[in-house]
PDB file of C-alpha atoms in Angstrom:
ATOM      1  CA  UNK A   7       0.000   0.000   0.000  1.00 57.00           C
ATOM      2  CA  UNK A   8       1.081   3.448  -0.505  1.00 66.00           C
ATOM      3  CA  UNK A   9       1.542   6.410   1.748  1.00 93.00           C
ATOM      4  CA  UNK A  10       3.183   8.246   4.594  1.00 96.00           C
ATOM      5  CA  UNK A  11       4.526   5.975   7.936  1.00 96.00           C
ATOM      6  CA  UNK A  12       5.187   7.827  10.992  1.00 97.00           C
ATOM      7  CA  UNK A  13       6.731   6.469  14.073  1.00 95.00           C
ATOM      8  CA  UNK A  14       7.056   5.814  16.771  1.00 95.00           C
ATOM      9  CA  UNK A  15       3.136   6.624  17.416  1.00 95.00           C
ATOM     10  CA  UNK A  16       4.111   7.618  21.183  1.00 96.00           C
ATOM     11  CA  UNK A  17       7.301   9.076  22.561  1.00 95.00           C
ATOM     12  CA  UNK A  18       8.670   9.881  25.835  1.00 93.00           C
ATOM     13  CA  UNK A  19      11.626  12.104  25.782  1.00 90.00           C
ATOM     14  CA  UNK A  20      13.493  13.182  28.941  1.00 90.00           C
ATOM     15  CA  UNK A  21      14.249  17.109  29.182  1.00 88.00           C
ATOM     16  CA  UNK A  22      17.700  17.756  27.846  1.00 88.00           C
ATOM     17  CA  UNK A  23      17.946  14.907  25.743  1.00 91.00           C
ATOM     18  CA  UNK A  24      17.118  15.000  21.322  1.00 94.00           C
ATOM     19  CA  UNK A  25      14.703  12.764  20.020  1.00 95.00           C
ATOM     20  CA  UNK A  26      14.175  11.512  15.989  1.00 97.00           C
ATOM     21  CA  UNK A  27      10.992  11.237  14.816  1.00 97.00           C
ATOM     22  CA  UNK A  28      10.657   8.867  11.937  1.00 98.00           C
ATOM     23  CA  UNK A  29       9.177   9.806   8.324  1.00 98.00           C
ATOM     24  CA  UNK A  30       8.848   7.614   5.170  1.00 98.00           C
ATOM     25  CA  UNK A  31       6.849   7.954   2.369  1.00 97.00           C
ATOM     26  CA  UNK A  32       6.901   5.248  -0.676  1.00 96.00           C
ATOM     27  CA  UNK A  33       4.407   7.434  -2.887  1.00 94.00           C
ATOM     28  CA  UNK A  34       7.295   8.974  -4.778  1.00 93.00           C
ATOM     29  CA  UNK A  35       6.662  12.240  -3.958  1.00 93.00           C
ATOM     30  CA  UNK A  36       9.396  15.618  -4.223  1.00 92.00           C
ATOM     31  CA  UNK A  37       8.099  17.503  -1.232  1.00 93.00           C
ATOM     32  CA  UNK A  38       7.858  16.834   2.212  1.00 96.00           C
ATOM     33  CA  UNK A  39       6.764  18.716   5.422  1.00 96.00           C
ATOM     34  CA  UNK A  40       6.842  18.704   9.389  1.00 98.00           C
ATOM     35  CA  UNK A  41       4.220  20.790  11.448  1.00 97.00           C
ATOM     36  CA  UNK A  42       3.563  20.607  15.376  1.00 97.00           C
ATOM     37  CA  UNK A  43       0.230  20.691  16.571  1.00 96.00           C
ATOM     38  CA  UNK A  44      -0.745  21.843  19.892  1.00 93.00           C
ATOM     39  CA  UNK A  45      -4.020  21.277  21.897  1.00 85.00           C
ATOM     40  CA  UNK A  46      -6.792  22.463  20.245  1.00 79.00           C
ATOM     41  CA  UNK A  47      -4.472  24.838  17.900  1.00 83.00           C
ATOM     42  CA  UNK A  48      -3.944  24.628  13.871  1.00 89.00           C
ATOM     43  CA  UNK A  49      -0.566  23.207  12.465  1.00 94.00           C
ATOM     44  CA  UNK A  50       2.725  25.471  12.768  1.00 95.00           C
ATOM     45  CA  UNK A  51       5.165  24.818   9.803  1.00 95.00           C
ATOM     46  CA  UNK A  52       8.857  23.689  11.254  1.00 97.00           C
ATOM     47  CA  UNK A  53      10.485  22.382   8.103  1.00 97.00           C
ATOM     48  CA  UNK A  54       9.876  21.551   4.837  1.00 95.00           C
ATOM     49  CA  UNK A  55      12.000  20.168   1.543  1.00 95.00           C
ATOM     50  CA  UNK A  56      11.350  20.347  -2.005  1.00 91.00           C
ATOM     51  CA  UNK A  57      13.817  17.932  -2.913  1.00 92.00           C
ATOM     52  CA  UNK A  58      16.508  15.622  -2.010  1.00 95.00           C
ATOM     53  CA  UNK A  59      19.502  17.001   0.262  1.00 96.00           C
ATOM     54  CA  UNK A  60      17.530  20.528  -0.264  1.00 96.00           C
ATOM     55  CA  UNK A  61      15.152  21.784   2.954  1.00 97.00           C
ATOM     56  CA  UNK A  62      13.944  25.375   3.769  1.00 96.00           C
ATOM     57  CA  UNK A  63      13.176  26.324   7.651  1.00 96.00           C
ATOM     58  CA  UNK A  64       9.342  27.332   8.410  1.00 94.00           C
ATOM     59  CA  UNK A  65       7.897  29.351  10.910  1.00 92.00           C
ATOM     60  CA  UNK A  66       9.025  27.569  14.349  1.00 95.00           C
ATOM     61  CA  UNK A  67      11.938  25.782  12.925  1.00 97.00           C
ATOM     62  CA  UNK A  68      14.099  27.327  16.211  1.00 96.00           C
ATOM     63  CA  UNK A  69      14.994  23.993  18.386  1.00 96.00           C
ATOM     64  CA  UNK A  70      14.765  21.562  15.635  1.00 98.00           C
ATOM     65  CA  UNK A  71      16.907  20.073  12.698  1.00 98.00           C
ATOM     66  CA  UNK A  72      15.796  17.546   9.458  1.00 98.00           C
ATOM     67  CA  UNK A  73      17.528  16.267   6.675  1.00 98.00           C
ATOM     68  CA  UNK A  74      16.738  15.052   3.822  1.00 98.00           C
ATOM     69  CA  UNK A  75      19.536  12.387   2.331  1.00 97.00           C
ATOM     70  CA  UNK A  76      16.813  10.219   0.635  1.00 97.00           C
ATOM     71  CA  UNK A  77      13.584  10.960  -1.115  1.00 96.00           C
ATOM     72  CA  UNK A  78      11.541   8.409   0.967  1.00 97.00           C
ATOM     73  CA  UNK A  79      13.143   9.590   3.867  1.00 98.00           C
ATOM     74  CA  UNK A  80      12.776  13.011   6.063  1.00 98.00           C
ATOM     75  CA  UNK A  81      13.768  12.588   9.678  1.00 98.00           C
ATOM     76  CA  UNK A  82      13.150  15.153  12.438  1.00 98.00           C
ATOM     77  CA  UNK A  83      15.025  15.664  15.345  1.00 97.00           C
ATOM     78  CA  UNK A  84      14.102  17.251  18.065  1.00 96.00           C
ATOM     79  CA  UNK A  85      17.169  18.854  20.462  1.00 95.00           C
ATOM     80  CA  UNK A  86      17.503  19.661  23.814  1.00 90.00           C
ATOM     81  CA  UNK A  87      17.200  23.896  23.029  1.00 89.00           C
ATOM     82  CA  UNK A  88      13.414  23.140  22.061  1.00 90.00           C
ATOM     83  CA  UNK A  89      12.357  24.702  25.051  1.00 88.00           C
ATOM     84  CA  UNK A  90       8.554  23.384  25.219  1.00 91.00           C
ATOM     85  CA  UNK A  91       8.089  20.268  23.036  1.00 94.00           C
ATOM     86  CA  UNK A  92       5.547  18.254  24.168  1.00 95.00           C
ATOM     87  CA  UNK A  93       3.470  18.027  21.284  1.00 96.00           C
ATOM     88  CA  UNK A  94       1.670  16.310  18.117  1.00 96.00           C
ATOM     89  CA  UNK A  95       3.848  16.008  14.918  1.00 97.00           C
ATOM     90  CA  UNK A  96       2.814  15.696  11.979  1.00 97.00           C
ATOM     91  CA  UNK A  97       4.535  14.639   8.672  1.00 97.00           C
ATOM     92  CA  UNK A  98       3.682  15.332   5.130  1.00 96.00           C
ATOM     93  CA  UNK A  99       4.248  14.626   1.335  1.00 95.00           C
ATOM     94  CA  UNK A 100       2.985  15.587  -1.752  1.00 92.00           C
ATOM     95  CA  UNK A 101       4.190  15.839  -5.301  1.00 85.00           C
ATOM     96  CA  UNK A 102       5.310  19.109  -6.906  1.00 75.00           C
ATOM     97  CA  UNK A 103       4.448  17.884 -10.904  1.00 71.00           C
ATOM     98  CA  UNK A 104       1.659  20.663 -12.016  1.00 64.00           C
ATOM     99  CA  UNK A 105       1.291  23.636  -9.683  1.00 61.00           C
ATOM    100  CA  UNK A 106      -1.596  21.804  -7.152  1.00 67.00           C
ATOM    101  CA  UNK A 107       0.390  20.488  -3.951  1.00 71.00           C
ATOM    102  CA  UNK A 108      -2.215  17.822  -2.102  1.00 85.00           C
ATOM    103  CA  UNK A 109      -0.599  16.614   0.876  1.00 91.00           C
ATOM    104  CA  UNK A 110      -1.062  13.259   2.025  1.00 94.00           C
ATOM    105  CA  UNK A 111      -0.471  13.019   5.493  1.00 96.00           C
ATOM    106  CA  UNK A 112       1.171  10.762   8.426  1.00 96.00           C
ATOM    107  CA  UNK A 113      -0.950   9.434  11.645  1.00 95.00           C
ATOM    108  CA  UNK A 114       1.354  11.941  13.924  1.00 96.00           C
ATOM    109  CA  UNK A 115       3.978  11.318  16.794  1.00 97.00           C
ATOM    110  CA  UNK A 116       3.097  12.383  19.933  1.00 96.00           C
ATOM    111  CA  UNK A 117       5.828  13.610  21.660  1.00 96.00           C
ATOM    112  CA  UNK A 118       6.297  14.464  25.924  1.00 95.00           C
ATOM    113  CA  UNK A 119       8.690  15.562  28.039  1.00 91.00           C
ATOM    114  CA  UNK A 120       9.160  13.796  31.093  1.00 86.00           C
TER     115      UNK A 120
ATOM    116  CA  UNK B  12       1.679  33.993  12.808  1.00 43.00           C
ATOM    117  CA  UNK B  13      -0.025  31.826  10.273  1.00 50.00           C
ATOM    118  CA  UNK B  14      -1.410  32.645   7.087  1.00 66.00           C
ATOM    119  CA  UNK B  15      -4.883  31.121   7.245  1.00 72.00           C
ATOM    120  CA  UNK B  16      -7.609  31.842  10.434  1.00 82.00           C
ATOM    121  CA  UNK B  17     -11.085  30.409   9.820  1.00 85.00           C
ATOM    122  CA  UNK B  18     -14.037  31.454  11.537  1.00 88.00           C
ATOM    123  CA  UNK B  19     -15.550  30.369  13.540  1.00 93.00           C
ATOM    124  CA  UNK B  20     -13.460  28.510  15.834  1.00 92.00           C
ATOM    125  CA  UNK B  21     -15.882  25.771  16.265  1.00 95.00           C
ATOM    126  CA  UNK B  22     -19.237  25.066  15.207  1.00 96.00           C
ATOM    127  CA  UNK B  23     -22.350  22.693  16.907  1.00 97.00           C
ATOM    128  CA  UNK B  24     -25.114  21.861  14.631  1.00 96.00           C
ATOM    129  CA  UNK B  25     -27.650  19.342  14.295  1.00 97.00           C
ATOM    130  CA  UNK B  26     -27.494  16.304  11.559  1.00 97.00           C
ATOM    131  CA  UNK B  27     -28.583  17.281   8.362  1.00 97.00           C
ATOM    132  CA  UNK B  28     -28.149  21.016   8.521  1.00 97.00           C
ATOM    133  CA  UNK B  29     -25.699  22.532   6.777  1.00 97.00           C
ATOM    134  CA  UNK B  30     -22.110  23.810   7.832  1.00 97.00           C
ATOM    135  CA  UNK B  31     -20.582  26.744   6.480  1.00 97.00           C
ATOM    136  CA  UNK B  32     -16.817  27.894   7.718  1.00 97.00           C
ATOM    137  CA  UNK B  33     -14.481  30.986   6.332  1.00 96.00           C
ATOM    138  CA  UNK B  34     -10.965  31.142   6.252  1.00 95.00           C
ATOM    139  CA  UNK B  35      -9.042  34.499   5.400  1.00 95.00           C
ATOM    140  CA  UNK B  36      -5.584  34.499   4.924  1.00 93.00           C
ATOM    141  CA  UNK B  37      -2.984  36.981   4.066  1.00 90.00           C
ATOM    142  CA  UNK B  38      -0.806  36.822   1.274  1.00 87.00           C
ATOM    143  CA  UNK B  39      -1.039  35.652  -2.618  1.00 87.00           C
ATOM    144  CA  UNK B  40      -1.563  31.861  -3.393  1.00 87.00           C
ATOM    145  CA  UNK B  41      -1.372  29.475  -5.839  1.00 86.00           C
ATOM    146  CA  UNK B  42      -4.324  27.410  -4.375  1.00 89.00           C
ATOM    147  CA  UNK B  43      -5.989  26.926  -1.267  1.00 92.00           C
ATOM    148  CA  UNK B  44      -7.130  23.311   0.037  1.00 93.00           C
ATOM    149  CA  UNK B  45      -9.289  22.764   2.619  1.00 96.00           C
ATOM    150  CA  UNK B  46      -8.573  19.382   5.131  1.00 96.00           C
ATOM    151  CA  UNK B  47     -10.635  17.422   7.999  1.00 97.00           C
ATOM    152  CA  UNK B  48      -8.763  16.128  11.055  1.00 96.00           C
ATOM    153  CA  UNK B  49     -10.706  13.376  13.324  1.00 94.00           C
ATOM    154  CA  UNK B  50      -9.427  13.800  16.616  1.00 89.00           C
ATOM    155  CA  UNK B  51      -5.663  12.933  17.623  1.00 86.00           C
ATOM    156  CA  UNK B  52      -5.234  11.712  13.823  1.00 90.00           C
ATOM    157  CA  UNK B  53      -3.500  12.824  10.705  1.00 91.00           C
ATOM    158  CA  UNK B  54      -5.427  15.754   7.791  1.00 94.00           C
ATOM    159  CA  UNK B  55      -7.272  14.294   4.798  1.00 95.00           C
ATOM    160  CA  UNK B  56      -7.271  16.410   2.146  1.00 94.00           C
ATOM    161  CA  UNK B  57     -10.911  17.224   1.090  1.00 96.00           C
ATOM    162  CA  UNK B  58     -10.799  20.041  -2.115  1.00 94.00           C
ATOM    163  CA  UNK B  59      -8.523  21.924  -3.547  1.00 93.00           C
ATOM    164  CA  UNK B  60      -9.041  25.704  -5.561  1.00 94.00           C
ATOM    165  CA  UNK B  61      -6.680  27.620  -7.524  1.00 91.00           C
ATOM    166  CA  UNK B  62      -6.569  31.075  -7.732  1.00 91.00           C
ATOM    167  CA  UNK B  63      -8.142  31.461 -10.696  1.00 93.00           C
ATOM    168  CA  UNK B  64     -11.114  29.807  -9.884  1.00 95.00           C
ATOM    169  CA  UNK B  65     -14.226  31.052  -7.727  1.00 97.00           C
ATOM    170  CA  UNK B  66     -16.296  27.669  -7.163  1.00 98.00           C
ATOM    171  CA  UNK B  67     -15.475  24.238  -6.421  1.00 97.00           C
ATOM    172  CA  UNK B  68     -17.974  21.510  -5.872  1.00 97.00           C
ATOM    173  CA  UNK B  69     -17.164  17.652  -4.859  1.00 95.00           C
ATOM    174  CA  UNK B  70     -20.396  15.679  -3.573  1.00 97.00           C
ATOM    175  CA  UNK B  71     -21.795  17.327  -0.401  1.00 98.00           C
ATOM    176  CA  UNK B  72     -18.858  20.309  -0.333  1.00 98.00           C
ATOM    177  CA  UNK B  73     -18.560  23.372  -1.904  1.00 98.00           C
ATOM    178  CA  UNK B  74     -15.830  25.918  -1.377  1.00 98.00           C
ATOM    179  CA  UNK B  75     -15.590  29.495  -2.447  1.00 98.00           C
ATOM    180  CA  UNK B  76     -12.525  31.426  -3.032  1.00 97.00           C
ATOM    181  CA  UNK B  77     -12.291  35.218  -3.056  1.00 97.00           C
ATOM    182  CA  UNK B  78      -9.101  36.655  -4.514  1.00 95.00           C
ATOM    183  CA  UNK B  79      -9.519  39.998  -3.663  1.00 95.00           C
ATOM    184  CA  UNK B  80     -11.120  39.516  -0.160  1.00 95.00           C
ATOM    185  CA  UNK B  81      -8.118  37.000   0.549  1.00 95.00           C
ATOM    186  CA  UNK B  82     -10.977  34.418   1.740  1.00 96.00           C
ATOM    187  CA  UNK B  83     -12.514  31.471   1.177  1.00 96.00           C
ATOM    188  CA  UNK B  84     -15.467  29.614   2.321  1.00 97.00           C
ATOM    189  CA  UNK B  85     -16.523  25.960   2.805  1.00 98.00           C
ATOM    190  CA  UNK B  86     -19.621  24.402   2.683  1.00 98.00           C
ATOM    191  CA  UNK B  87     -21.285  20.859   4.006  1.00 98.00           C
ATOM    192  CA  UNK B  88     -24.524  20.076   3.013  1.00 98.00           C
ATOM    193  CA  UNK B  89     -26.950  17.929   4.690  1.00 98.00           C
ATOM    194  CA  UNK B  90     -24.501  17.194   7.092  1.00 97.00           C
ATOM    195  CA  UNK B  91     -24.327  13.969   9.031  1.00 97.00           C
ATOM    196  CA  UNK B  92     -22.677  12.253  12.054  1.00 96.00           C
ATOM    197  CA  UNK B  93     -19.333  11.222  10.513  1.00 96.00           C
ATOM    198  CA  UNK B  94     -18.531  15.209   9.466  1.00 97.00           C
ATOM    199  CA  UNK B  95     -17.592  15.784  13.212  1.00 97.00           C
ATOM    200  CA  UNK B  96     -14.057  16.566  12.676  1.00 97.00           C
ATOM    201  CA  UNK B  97     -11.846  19.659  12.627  1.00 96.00           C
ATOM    202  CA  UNK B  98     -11.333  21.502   9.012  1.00 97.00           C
ATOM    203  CA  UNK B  99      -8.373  23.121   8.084  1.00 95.00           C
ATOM    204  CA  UNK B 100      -7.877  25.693   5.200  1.00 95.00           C
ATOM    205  CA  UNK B 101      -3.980  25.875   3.421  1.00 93.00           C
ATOM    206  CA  UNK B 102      -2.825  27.957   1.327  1.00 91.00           C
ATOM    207  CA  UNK B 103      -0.014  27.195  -1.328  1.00 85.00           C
ATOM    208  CA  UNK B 104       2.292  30.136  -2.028  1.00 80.00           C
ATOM    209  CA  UNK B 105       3.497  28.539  -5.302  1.00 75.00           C
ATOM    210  CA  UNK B 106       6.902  27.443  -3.463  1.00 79.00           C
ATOM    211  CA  UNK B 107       5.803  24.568  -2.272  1.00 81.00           C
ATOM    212  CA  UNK B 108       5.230  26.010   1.392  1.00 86.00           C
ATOM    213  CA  UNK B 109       1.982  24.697   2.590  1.00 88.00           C
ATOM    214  CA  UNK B 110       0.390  26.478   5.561  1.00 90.00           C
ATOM    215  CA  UNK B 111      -2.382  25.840   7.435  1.00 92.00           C
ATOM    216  CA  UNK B 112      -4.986  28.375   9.667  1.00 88.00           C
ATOM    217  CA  UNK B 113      -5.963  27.135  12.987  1.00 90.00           C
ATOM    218  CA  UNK B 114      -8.890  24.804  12.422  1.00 93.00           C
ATOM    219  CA  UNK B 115     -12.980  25.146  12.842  1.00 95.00           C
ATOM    220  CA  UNK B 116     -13.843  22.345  15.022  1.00 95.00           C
ATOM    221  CA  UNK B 117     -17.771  21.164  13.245  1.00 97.00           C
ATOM    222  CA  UNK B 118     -19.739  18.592  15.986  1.00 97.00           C
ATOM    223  CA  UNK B 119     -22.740  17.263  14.233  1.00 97.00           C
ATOM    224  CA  UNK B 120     -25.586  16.361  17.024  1.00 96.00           C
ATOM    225  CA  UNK B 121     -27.575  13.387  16.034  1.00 91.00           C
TER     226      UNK B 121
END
């Protein structure tokens, strides 16, 4: 079957520490995206990537790093100056042929700090 | 701050009426989209609009896009139980940056 895996589902992350959340995609799309989700809030843009070994920060990208080595592939890591995050991440792909980018989405990590 | 908002935040109607949310949003786009979200799962994209285009139908939705208001609107007929679900409006710059406004959340009372 086609389409976006996320994982873990759950994570636990001690303050201090950095944590990867897992992305892979087998629908052989170009772009892919990361967005945090807080309680009852809309979806924040962190990072996103247009292409292999090619990724552009979005608007709360302070605290986190990706990259983007393969196209199936677009890890996010989480580090220890992320000062608050405890919350639900979401990855995303979608193809860039044409000028219409439908994004097919993961299930979502969800990520706290203990 | 984000580029979409839709109003209102959320939305309580009874099965069978119909739904209607706005989103305004602040920049040019290519296209705007418009997404559910069951609870604590991932966005399913629902329609899509470019900017050159004013009215978008697919089965019970209809969305409406504004150019020079910067809004857009979306529409559920007749809707039923299953429509309980936040909807998201997202707006393509034409770089590939997707983002998203902060969600109506629609309960449908049986």
């Amino acid at each position: 079957d086609g389409g976006i895996t996320q994982s873990p589902k759950y994570l636990f992350r001690k303050e201090g520490q950095n944590v990867t959340l897992s992305c892979e995609q087998n629908l052989n799309h170009d772009a892919m995206y990361w967005y945090r989700q807080d309680p009852g809030q809309g979806l924040r843009l962190i990072y996103y990537s247009q292409i292999v070994n090619d990724f552009q920060k979005g608007d709360i990208a302070e605290g986190y790093s990706v990259s983007r080595e393969k196209k199936e592939s677009f890890p996010l890591t989480v580090t220890s100056a992320q000062k608050n995050p405890t919350a639900f991440y979401l990855c995303a792909s979608a193809s860039v042929e044409g000028w219409a980018t439908e994004a097919f989405f993961g299930q979502g990590t969800r990520l706290t700090v203990v | 701050s984000q580029q979409g908002e839709e109003d209102p935040q959320a939305l309580s109607i009874q099965e069978g009426e119909n739904a209607t949310m706005n989103c305004s949003y602040k920049t040019s786009i290519n296209n705007l989209q418009w997404y559910r979200q069951n609870s604590g799962r991932g966005l399913v994209h629902l329609i899509l609009i470019r900017s050159n285009e004013r009215e978008k139908h697919s089965g019970r939705l209809r969305v409406t896009l504004d150019t020079s208001k910067k809004s857009s609107s979306l529409l559920i007929t007749a809707s039923r139980a299953a429509d309980t679900a936040s909807y998201f409006c997202a707006t393509d710059d034409g770089d590939y940056k997707l983002s998203f406004g902060a969600g109506t959340t629609v309960t449908v009372r049986a």
